[in-house]
C-alpha cells in the first residue's frame, strides 16, 4: 500500500491526523479542542500520512527550547504520534518519523525530544531514554520530615489570573537549573496550566494554585487537586500534586512541608519526579514514598555537532565519538568534542556508539559506563568511558515535569 506524507493544511486535516492517536485515548475530537491544539502545534508542524485520499497517521512537533546542561536549545517537541489501527505495521510511522526529522533538521533544531507510550517504538529512530522519572504515593502517617525546621516563607492561594502571572517566572528560573525542561509560551500556560476543564480532573476537584514567597520573592509554586473521600469516618482522600517547582532549596522544602501537611487526605501522590528529588532526603521515611521509576524524556540528536556544542560540560577535556546513525546519516562518523565544541575529525575514536546512546547520555542523566555495560557503547581506548562520564555529568538528573 502506498501513502504520502505531508503537513496538514486546515483544521479538518489536523483533526484527522490528531485522531490517529486520539482514538486510542478515547478522545472526542471537538472543534474547540482541536482548534486550541492546532494553535499550539501549528499546521506546519503537523505531519499526516495519507493512504488513497484518507489520513491514516499523524505526528506533530511543538516548537520548544529545551534546557540542556548550562544552556537552552531549539527542540522539536514530538507529540501526538499515531497510526490508525487499520494501517499499522506497514511503515506509516517510519515515513512520519522520516518527514519529521528531516523537517527538524531543515529548521536547524539540534534536538528532538518526546515521551514514549512504549519503550519499543522510538529507539530505531535514534531516540534514547535520557531521563528517568517516577511517581510517589505517600501515606498520610508517613509525611514527617527527617529534620525539624521552621518554614522561612509563606504560602498564598492564587486565582487563575494571578497564577498566569506568577508561575511563569518561577518556571523559567527552575528551567535554568534543570536540564530537560521545555519552554512554555503564553498559549501553553493558558491552555495547559491555567485552563482546567472537567474532563482533565479524573474524579478530583479543580486545580489549586499556591505561591511560596520569601523575602518578597515568589520562589516556588504548587498546583494540586483534592480527591475527596471518607470511609467509616476516616479520610480516604488523595492530594494529587500536579506540579511543585521551587527555585531554591528552602522553597522546595517549605513547599513540600505545606503539601504534606494538608488535612483530609489518606495519601499524597505526585508523578514525573526525578530519582534525585530532594524529597528522598527531606522525609523521615523515604521508602514510604513507594517510588516507582520508569523512563522519562527521550532525546534524539538531530544534529550531533550542534547539539554537542550547545551544552556545557562539567570539566575540561576531549573525547572522540564514532557515531553510528542509520536513520539520520548526516550524523554518521567521528566527532571530536573539545573545549565545549564538537567538530568532525579523522582521529581514532575513544568511544563508538549509536546516535540513540548519545541521545541517552546527552543531558547527563545516563552514563557512558552504564551504556557500555549494556552493550550500548564500545570503549575503544582505556579510560575513555570515565573521561566522557566526567565531561557529561551535571549536578542534577534531568527533569521534565510534564508530558507533552
Ligand atoms: C506505535 C505506532 C505509532 C506504530 O505505527 P506503525 O505504522 O505500525 O509502525 P511502522 O509500521 O512504521 O513500524 C516501523 C518499525 O517499528 C516497529 N514497531 C512499530 N510499533 C512498534 C511497537 N509498538 N512495538 C515494537 N515495535 C514496533 C515495526 O515492527 C517496524 O519495525 P521494522 O522497521 O523493523 O520493520 C502505532 O502502532 C500506534 O499508533 N500505536 C498506538 C498509539 C501510540 O502508541 N502512539 C505512540 C505515542 S508516543
Short mmCIF file of C-alpha atoms and ligand atoms in Angstrom, two decimals:
data_model
loop_
_atom_site.label_atom_id
_atom_site.label_comp_id
_atom_site.label_asym_id
_atom_site.label_seq_id
_atom_site.Cartn_x
_atom_site.Cartn_y
_atom_site.Cartn_z
CA UNK A 1 0.00 0.00 0.00
CA UNK A 2 1.33 3.43 -0.83
CA UNK A 3 0.88 6.56 1.21
CA UNK A 4 2.11 10.14 1.10
CA UNK A 5 3.30 12.23 3.99
CA UNK A 6 2.85 15.99 4.10
CA UNK A 7 1.88 18.67 6.59
CA UNK A 8 -1.80 19.41 7.13
CA UNK A 9 -3.45 22.46 5.61
CA UNK A 10 -6.54 23.11 7.74
CA UNK A 11 -8.44 22.21 10.88
CA UNK A 12 -10.17 19.23 9.25
CA UNK A 13 -6.92 17.61 8.20
CA UNK A 14 -5.36 18.47 11.53
CA UNK A 15 -8.24 16.82 13.42
CA UNK A 16 -7.99 13.61 11.35
CA UNK A 17 -4.23 13.48 11.88
CA UNK A 18 -4.57 14.01 15.65
CA UNK A 19 -7.37 11.44 15.77
CA UNK A 20 -4.76 8.86 14.62
CA UNK A 21 -3.61 8.85 18.25
CA UNK A 22 -6.66 10.49 19.84
CA UNK A 23 -8.79 7.41 19.24
CA UNK A 24 -6.50 5.36 21.49
CA UNK A 25 -7.14 7.86 24.29
CA UNK A 26 -10.89 7.51 23.73
CA UNK A 27 -10.88 11.18 22.77
CA UNK A 28 -13.85 13.07 21.33
CA UNK A 29 -12.27 15.46 18.83
CA UNK A 30 -14.45 18.53 19.37
CA UNK A 31 -13.81 21.50 17.12
CA UNK A 32 -12.98 23.76 20.05
CA UNK A 33 -10.42 21.34 21.46
CA UNK A 34 -8.81 20.72 18.06
CA UNK A 35 -8.58 24.42 17.31
CA UNK A 36 -6.88 25.04 20.64
CA UNK A 37 -4.42 22.29 19.87
CA UNK A 38 -3.84 23.46 16.29
CA UNK A 39 -2.96 26.92 17.60
CA UNK A 40 -0.24 25.33 19.72
CA UNK A 41 1.27 22.81 17.33
CA UNK A 42 0.54 24.84 14.14
CA UNK A 43 -0.33 23.23 10.79
CA UNK A 44 3.24 23.41 9.52
CA UNK A 45 4.44 21.17 12.38
CA UNK A 46 1.73 18.52 11.99
CA UNK A 47 2.56 15.79 9.51
CA UNK A 48 -0.13 13.44 8.24
CA UNK A 49 0.14 10.21 6.25
CA UNK A 50 -2.45 9.63 3.51
CA UNK A 51 -3.50 6.33 2.01
CA UNK A 52 -5.54 6.98 -1.12
CA UNK A 53 -7.46 10.04 -0.01
CA UNK A 54 -7.70 9.27 3.70
CA UNK A 55 -5.49 10.26 6.59
CA UNK A 56 -4.18 7.14 8.34
CA UNK A 57 -1.47 8.55 10.60
CA UNK A 58 -0.17 11.72 12.19
CA UNK A 59 2.86 13.12 14.01
CA UNK A 60 3.24 16.60 15.44
CA UNK A 61 6.05 18.63 16.97
CA UNK A 62 5.88 21.56 19.33
CA UNK A 63 8.49 24.25 18.81
CA UNK A 64 10.32 24.26 22.12
CA UNK A 65 13.55 25.36 23.66
CA UNK A 66 14.81 22.57 25.86
CA UNK A 67 17.07 23.29 28.81
CA UNK A 68 20.33 21.37 28.47
CA UNK A 69 23.28 21.45 30.89
CA UNK A 70 24.26 25.12 31.05
CA UNK A 71 22.12 26.11 28.06
CA UNK A 72 18.93 26.04 26.08
CA UNK A 73 18.44 24.61 22.56
CA UNK A 74 15.70 24.72 19.91
CA UNK A 75 13.99 21.35 20.02
CA UNK A 76 11.25 19.54 18.14
CA UNK A 77 8.88 18.51 20.96
CA UNK A 78 7.45 15.40 19.30
CA UNK A 79 3.86 14.61 20.24
CA UNK A 80 0.53 13.15 19.00
CA UNK A 81 2.18 10.32 17.06
CA UNK A 82 -0.29 7.69 15.95
CA UNK A 83 -1.31 5.35 13.17
CA UNK A 84 -4.88 4.17 12.54
CA UNK A 85 -5.30 0.55 13.67
CA UNK A 86 -6.44 -0.25 10.11
CA UNK A 87 -2.95 0.63 8.78
CA UNK A 88 -0.48 -0.42 11.44
CA UNK A 89 2.83 -2.18 10.72
CA UNK A 90 3.06 -1.06 7.11
CA UNK A 91 5.69 1.62 7.59
CA UNK A 92 3.38 4.60 8.23
CA UNK A 93 5.19 5.58 11.44
CA UNK A 94 8.56 5.20 9.72
CA UNK A 95 7.51 7.62 6.96
CA UNK A 96 6.20 10.11 9.51
CA UNK A 97 9.43 9.95 11.52
CA UNK A 98 11.42 10.45 8.31
CA UNK A 99 9.47 13.56 7.33
CA UNK A 100 9.53 14.96 10.86
CA UNK A 101 13.26 14.57 11.46
CA UNK A 102 14.08 15.97 8.01
CA UNK A 103 11.89 18.93 8.87
CA UNK A 104 13.61 19.46 12.25
CA UNK A 105 17.00 19.33 10.56
CA UNK A 106 15.95 21.90 7.94
CA UNK A 107 14.68 24.16 10.70
CA UNK A 108 18.06 23.96 12.43
CA UNK A 109 16.76 22.24 15.56
CA UNK A 110 19.68 20.28 17.02
CA UNK A 111 17.39 18.15 19.22
CA UNK A 112 14.12 16.28 19.16
CA UNK A 113 12.54 15.01 22.36
CA UNK A 114 9.46 13.00 23.32
CA UNK A 115 7.64 10.92 25.89
CA UNK A 116 7.14 7.38 24.63
CA UNK A 117 3.93 5.38 25.12
CA UNK A 118 6.05 2.22 24.78
CA UNK A 119 9.82 1.81 25.07
CA UNK A 120 9.95 -0.30 21.90
CA UNK A 121 8.88 2.36 19.41
CA UNK A 122 11.46 5.12 19.10
CA UNK A 123 14.91 3.60 19.60
CA UNK A 124 15.10 2.61 15.93
CA UNK A 125 14.68 6.28 15.00
CA UNK A 126 17.60 7.34 17.21
CA UNK A 127 15.76 8.40 20.37
CA UNK A 128 17.33 7.29 23.63
CA UNK A 129 15.90 7.43 27.16
CA UNK A 130 17.75 10.41 28.63
CA UNK A 131 15.95 10.93 31.93
CA UNK A 132 14.12 8.82 34.43
CA UNK A 133 11.03 9.86 36.32
CA UNK A 134 8.74 8.31 38.86
CA UNK A 135 5.56 8.55 40.84
CA UNK A 136 5.05 8.59 44.59
CA UNK A 137 2.12 7.61 46.76
CA UNK A 138 2.86 8.61 50.33
CA UNK A 139 0.50 7.59 53.12
CA UNK A 140 -0.57 10.39 55.46
CA UNK A 141 1.02 8.65 58.51
CA UNK A 142 4.47 8.90 56.93
CA UNK A 143 4.62 12.56 55.99
CA UNK A 144 7.00 13.69 58.74
CA UNK A 145 10.32 15.25 57.88
CA UNK A 146 13.75 13.87 58.82
CA UNK A 147 14.91 17.17 60.30
CA UNK A 148 12.97 19.72 62.33
CA UNK A 149 12.69 23.18 60.83
CA UNK A 150 10.58 26.33 60.85
CA UNK A 151 9.31 27.31 57.40
CA UNK A 152 11.02 30.52 56.30
CA UNK A 153 8.42 31.75 53.84
CA UNK A 154 4.69 31.96 53.40
CA UNK A 155 2.19 30.19 51.18
CA UNK A 156 -0.55 32.11 49.40
CA UNK A 157 -3.52 30.91 47.34
CA UNK A 158 -3.68 32.24 43.79
CA UNK A 159 -6.63 32.60 41.47
CA UNK A 160 -6.16 31.65 37.81
CA UNK A 161 -5.35 35.23 36.77
CA UNK A 162 -2.72 35.58 39.47
CA UNK A 163 -1.32 32.13 38.63
CA UNK A 164 -0.98 33.14 34.97
CA UNK A 165 1.30 36.00 36.06
CA UNK A 166 3.13 34.45 38.99
CA UNK A 167 4.01 30.94 37.80
CA UNK A 168 5.89 31.50 34.51
CA UNK A 169 8.84 33.46 36.02
CA UNK A 170 9.36 30.74 38.65
CA UNK A 171 9.18 28.03 35.99
CA UNK A 172 11.81 29.90 33.95
CA UNK A 173 14.11 30.17 36.98
CA UNK A 174 13.77 26.45 37.63
CA UNK A 175 14.40 25.71 33.94
CA UNK A 176 17.76 27.47 34.19
CA UNK A 177 18.74 24.95 36.85
CA UNK A 178 17.36 21.71 35.43
CA UNK A 179 18.27 20.16 32.09
CA UNK A 180 15.27 18.55 30.41
CA UNK A 181 12.62 21.25 30.85
CA UNK A 182 10.89 22.76 27.83
CA UNK A 183 9.92 26.41 27.41
CA UNK A 184 6.23 27.26 27.80
CA UNK A 185 4.83 30.16 25.82
CA UNK A 186 1.73 32.18 26.84
CA UNK A 187 -0.58 29.88 24.91
CA UNK A 188 0.87 26.85 26.62
CA UNK A 189 0.37 28.42 30.04
CA UNK A 190 -3.18 29.30 29.18
CA UNK A 191 -4.21 26.01 27.57
CA UNK A 192 -2.27 23.53 29.62
CA UNK A 193 -1.60 25.06 33.02
CA UNK A 194 -4.41 27.53 33.70
CA UNK A 195 -7.40 26.04 31.87
CA UNK A 196 -8.94 23.35 33.99
CA UNK A 197 -11.73 21.57 32.11
CA UNK A 198 -13.76 18.92 33.91
CA UNK A 199 -12.51 16.15 31.59
CA UNK A 200 -8.93 16.55 32.85
CA UNK A 201 -9.82 16.15 36.52
CA UNK A 202 -10.20 12.38 36.64
CA UNK A 203 -12.66 12.44 39.50
CA UNK A 204 -10.76 15.00 41.56
CA UNK A 205 -11.58 18.65 42.27
CA UNK A 206 -10.37 21.75 40.44
CA UNK A 207 -6.77 22.89 40.35
CA UNK A 208 -5.46 24.79 43.36
CA UNK A 209 -2.55 27.10 42.78
CA UNK A 210 -0.32 28.27 45.63
CA UNK A 211 2.75 30.51 45.58
CA UNK A 212 5.62 30.28 48.02
CA UNK A 213 7.02 33.68 48.96
CA UNK A 214 10.14 34.55 50.88
CA UNK A 215 11.68 37.99 51.35
CA UNK A 216 9.26 39.46 48.82
CA UNK A 217 10.13 36.98 46.08
CA UNK A 218 7.98 34.13 44.75
CA UNK A 219 10.48 31.27 44.83
CA UNK A 220 8.16 28.34 44.22
CA UNK A 221 4.67 27.19 43.43
CA UNK A 222 2.49 24.13 43.59
CA UNK A 223 -0.52 23.04 41.59
CA UNK A 224 -2.65 20.30 43.10
CA UNK A 225 -6.10 18.80 43.36
CA UNK A 226 -8.10 17.30 46.21
CA UNK A 227 -9.72 13.97 45.55
CA UNK A 228 -12.19 13.91 48.42
CA UNK A 229 -13.24 10.69 50.13
CA UNK A 230 -14.33 9.43 53.57
CA UNK A 231 -14.97 5.86 54.60
CA UNK A 232 -16.21 4.75 58.03
CA UNK A 233 -15.35 8.12 59.47
CA UNK A 234 -11.79 8.37 58.17
CA UNK A 235 -10.43 10.18 55.16
CA UNK A 236 -9.62 8.09 52.09
CA UNK A 237 -8.87 11.25 50.14
CA UNK A 238 -5.88 11.88 47.92
CA UNK A 239 -3.90 15.05 47.44
CA UNK A 240 -2.76 14.95 43.81
CA UNK A 241 0.25 17.15 43.22
CA UNK A 242 0.31 18.13 39.56
CA UNK A 243 3.45 20.24 39.71
CA UNK A 244 5.55 21.57 42.59
CA UNK A 245 8.55 23.58 41.45
CA UNK A 246 10.96 25.61 43.52
CA UNK A 247 13.86 27.81 42.54
CA UNK A 248 15.70 27.43 45.88
CA UNK A 249 16.26 24.51 48.27
CA UNK A 250 14.43 26.37 51.06
CA UNK A 251 11.42 26.90 48.82
CA UNK A 252 11.43 23.23 47.86
CA UNK A 253 11.50 22.11 51.48
CA UNK A 254 8.83 24.57 52.64
CA UNK A 255 6.56 23.88 49.69
CA UNK A 256 6.60 20.14 50.29
CA UNK A 257 6.12 20.70 54.03
CA UNK A 258 2.95 22.60 53.14
CA UNK A 259 1.70 19.93 50.72
CA UNK A 260 2.40 17.00 53.04
CA UNK A 261 0.67 18.71 55.97
CA UNK A 262 -2.65 19.40 54.23
CA UNK A 263 -5.54 17.79 56.12
CA UNK A 264 -8.21 15.35 54.98
CA UNK A 265 -6.18 13.01 52.89
CA UNK A 266 -5.01 9.42 53.18
CA UNK A 267 -2.27 9.79 50.55
CA UNK A 268 -0.25 12.36 48.71
CA UNK A 269 0.54 11.44 45.13
CA UNK A 270 2.82 13.05 42.60
CA UNK A 271 4.36 11.90 39.39
CA UNK A 272 7.25 12.57 37.00
CA UNK A 273 9.63 13.24 39.91
CA UNK A 274 13.32 12.72 39.13
CA UNK A 275 15.19 9.99 41.02
CA UNK A 276 17.37 12.60 42.79
CA UNK A 277 14.43 14.66 44.04
CA UNK A 278 15.09 16.35 47.38
CA UNK A 279 12.06 14.57 48.91
CA UNK A 280 14.11 11.38 49.31
CA UNK A 281 16.25 13.21 51.86
CA UNK A 282 13.62 15.55 53.25
CA UNK A 283 11.15 12.98 54.55
CA UNK A 284 11.91 10.72 57.51
CA UNK A 285 10.78 7.51 55.77
CA UNK A 286 11.64 7.76 52.07
CA UNK A 287 10.77 4.11 51.44
CA UNK A 288 7.18 5.03 52.20
CA UNK A 289 7.16 7.25 49.12
CA UNK A 290 6.79 3.95 47.23
CA UNK A 291 8.68 5.49 44.35
CA UNK A 292 8.11 3.71 41.05
CA UNK A 293 10.51 4.80 38.37
CA UNK A 294 10.35 4.50 34.60
CA UNK A 295 11.77 6.19 31.56
CA UNK A 296 11.08 9.92 31.28
CA UNK A 297 12.20 12.17 28.45
CA UNK A 298 13.69 10.58 25.30
CA UNK A 299 16.22 12.61 23.35
CA UNK A 300 17.37 12.43 19.73
CA UNK A 301 20.36 14.39 18.49
CA UNK A 302 19.11 15.72 15.15
CA UNK A 303 22.43 17.46 14.56
CA UNK A 304 25.23 15.84 16.56
CA UNK A 305 27.71 18.70 16.07
CA UNK A 306 25.31 21.48 17.05
CA UNK A 307 23.85 19.50 19.96
CA UNK A 308 27.25 18.62 21.47
CA UNK A 309 28.42 22.22 21.01
CA UNK A 310 25.20 23.58 22.54
CA UNK A 311 25.60 22.34 26.11
CA UNK A 312 28.23 22.95 28.75
CA UNK A 313 30.49 20.34 30.30
CA UNK A 314 31.46 19.69 33.90
CA UNK A 315 35.24 19.62 33.28
CA UNK A 316 37.74 20.37 30.53
CA UNK A 317 38.73 17.52 28.32
CA UNK A 318 38.34 15.91 24.94
CA UNK A 319 36.64 12.81 23.62
CA UNK A 320 36.22 11.39 20.11
CA UNK A 321 32.95 9.61 19.35
CA UNK A 322 32.36 7.34 16.41
CA UNK A 323 28.63 7.80 15.87
CA UNK A 324 26.51 5.29 14.05
CA UNK A 325 23.28 6.78 12.73
CA UNK A 326 21.32 4.83 10.09
CA UNK A 327 18.22 6.99 10.25
CA UNK A 328 19.96 10.40 10.07
CA UNK A 329 23.10 9.55 8.10
CA UNK A 330 24.32 13.17 8.15
CA UNK A 331 25.42 12.46 11.74
CA UNK A 332 27.38 9.34 10.86
CA UNK A 333 31.14 9.33 11.57
CA UNK A 334 33.71 10.61 14.03
CA UNK A 335 33.17 13.72 16.10
CA UNK A 336 35.70 15.31 18.44
CA UNK A 337 34.37 17.17 21.42
CA UNK A 338 36.97 19.55 22.85
CA UNK A 339 36.77 22.87 24.68
CA UNK A 340 32.99 22.63 24.68
CA UNK A 341 32.52 22.34 20.93
CA UNK A 342 32.29 19.44 18.54
CA UNK A 343 33.66 19.07 15.02
CA UNK A 344 34.32 16.28 12.58
CA UNK A 345 37.69 14.57 12.97
CA UNK A 346 39.91 11.88 11.45
CA UNK A 347 41.34 10.98 14.85
CA UNK A 348 40.78 7.50 16.26
CA UNK A 349 37.61 7.07 18.25
CA UNK A 350 37.58 6.87 22.06
CA UNK A 351 34.01 5.55 22.14
CA UNK A 352 31.86 4.05 19.39
CA UNK A 353 28.12 4.25 19.90
CA UNK A 354 24.78 4.76 18.19
CA UNK A 355 23.03 8.11 17.94
CA UNK A 356 20.45 6.59 20.26
CA UNK A 357 23.05 6.01 23.01
CA UNK A 358 24.44 9.51 22.57
CA UNK A 359 20.87 10.80 22.95
CA UNK A 360 20.62 8.91 26.25
CA UNK A 361 23.89 10.36 27.57
CA UNK A 362 23.37 13.89 26.26
CA UNK A 363 21.61 15.53 29.21
CA UNK A 364 23.97 13.97 31.75
CA UNK A 365 21.38 11.60 33.24
CA UNK A 366 22.75 8.36 31.79
CA UNK A 367 26.45 7.49 31.97
CA UNK A 368 28.52 6.14 29.10
CA UNK A 369 29.76 3.48 31.53
CA UNK A 370 26.28 2.16 32.13
CA UNK A 371 25.53 2.21 28.41
CA UNK A 372 28.73 0.22 27.81
CA UNK A 373 27.77 -2.33 30.47
CA UNK A 374 24.59 -2.93 28.49
CA UNK A 375 26.47 -3.27 25.21
CA UNK A 376 25.22 0.13 24.05
CA UNK A 377 28.63 1.84 23.81
CA UNK A 378 32.07 0.48 22.96
CA UNK A 379 35.17 1.81 24.73
CA UNK A 380 37.94 1.98 22.13
CA UNK A 381 40.65 3.48 24.40
CA UNK A 382 41.25 2.66 28.05
CA UNK A 383 39.69 5.17 30.41
CA UNK A 384 37.57 6.79 27.69
CA UNK A 385 34.26 5.96 29.37
CA UNK A 386 35.29 7.55 32.65
CA UNK A 387 36.64 10.59 30.83
CA UNK A 388 33.41 11.02 28.90
CA UNK A 389 31.35 10.50 32.08
CA UNK A 390 33.31 13.23 33.87
CA UNK A 391 32.65 15.62 30.99
CA UNK A 392 28.93 14.96 30.58
CA UNK A 393 27.77 14.62 34.19
CA UNK A 394 25.80 17.50 35.69
CA UNK A 395 24.85 18.43 39.26
CA UNK A 396 21.32 17.05 38.88
CA UNK A 397 19.39 14.44 36.97
CA UNK A 398 17.47 15.89 34.00
CA UNK A 399 13.85 16.59 34.83
CA UNK A 400 10.90 17.13 32.53
CA UNK A 401 7.95 17.76 34.87
CA UNK A 402 5.22 17.48 32.23
CA UNK A 403 4.27 15.05 29.48
CA UNK A 404 3.75 16.82 26.18
C1 LIG B 1 3.17 2.76 17.61
C2 LIG B 1 2.58 3.05 16.25
C3 LIG B 1 2.66 4.56 16.00
C4 LIG B 1 3.41 2.32 15.18
O1 LIG B 1 2.97 2.69 13.89
P1 LIG B 1 3.20 1.70 12.61
O2 LIG B 1 2.83 2.47 11.39
O3 LIG B 1 2.50 0.44 12.88
O4 LIG B 1 4.77 1.49 12.63
P2 LIG B 1 5.68 1.09 11.37
O5 LIG B 1 4.93 0.10 10.52
O6 LIG B 1 6.17 2.30 10.67
O7 LIG B 1 6.86 0.40 12.13
C5 LIG B 1 8.21 0.78 12.00
C6 LIG B 1 9.01 -0.26 12.77
O8 LIG B 1 8.71 -0.14 14.17
C7 LIG B 1 8.24 -1.39 14.69
N1 LIG B 1 7.20 -1.07 15.65
C8 LIG B 1 6.18 -0.21 15.45
N2 LIG B 1 5.43 -0.13 16.56
C9 LIG B 1 6.00 -0.93 17.48
C10 LIG B 1 5.68 -1.26 18.83
N3 LIG B 1 4.61 -0.73 19.46
N4 LIG B 1 6.48 -2.14 19.47
C11 LIG B 1 7.55 -2.69 18.83
N5 LIG B 1 7.91 -2.40 17.56
C12 LIG B 1 7.13 -1.53 16.90
C13 LIG B 1 7.72 -2.13 13.47
O9 LIG B 1 7.71 -3.51 13.69
C14 LIG B 1 8.69 -1.71 12.41
O10 LIG B 1 9.90 -2.43 12.57
P3 LIG B 1 10.92 -2.66 11.34
O11 LIG B 1 11.39 -1.31 10.93
O12 LIG B 1 11.99 -3.50 11.96
O13 LIG B 1 10.11 -3.33 10.29
C15 LIG B 1 1.11 2.57 16.13
O14 LIG B 1 1.05 1.20 16.39
C16 LIG B 1 0.16 3.31 17.04
O15 LIG B 1 -0.43 4.30 16.62
N6 LIG B 1 0.01 2.86 18.31
C17 LIG B 1 -0.91 3.42 19.28
C18 LIG B 1 -0.59 4.86 19.60
C19 LIG B 1 0.83 5.05 20.09
O16 LIG B 1 1.33 4.31 20.92
N7 LIG B 1 1.48 6.11 19.59
C20 LIG B 1 2.79 6.50 20.05
C21 LIG B 1 2.60 7.59 21.03
S1 LIG B 1 4.11 8.04 21.82
#
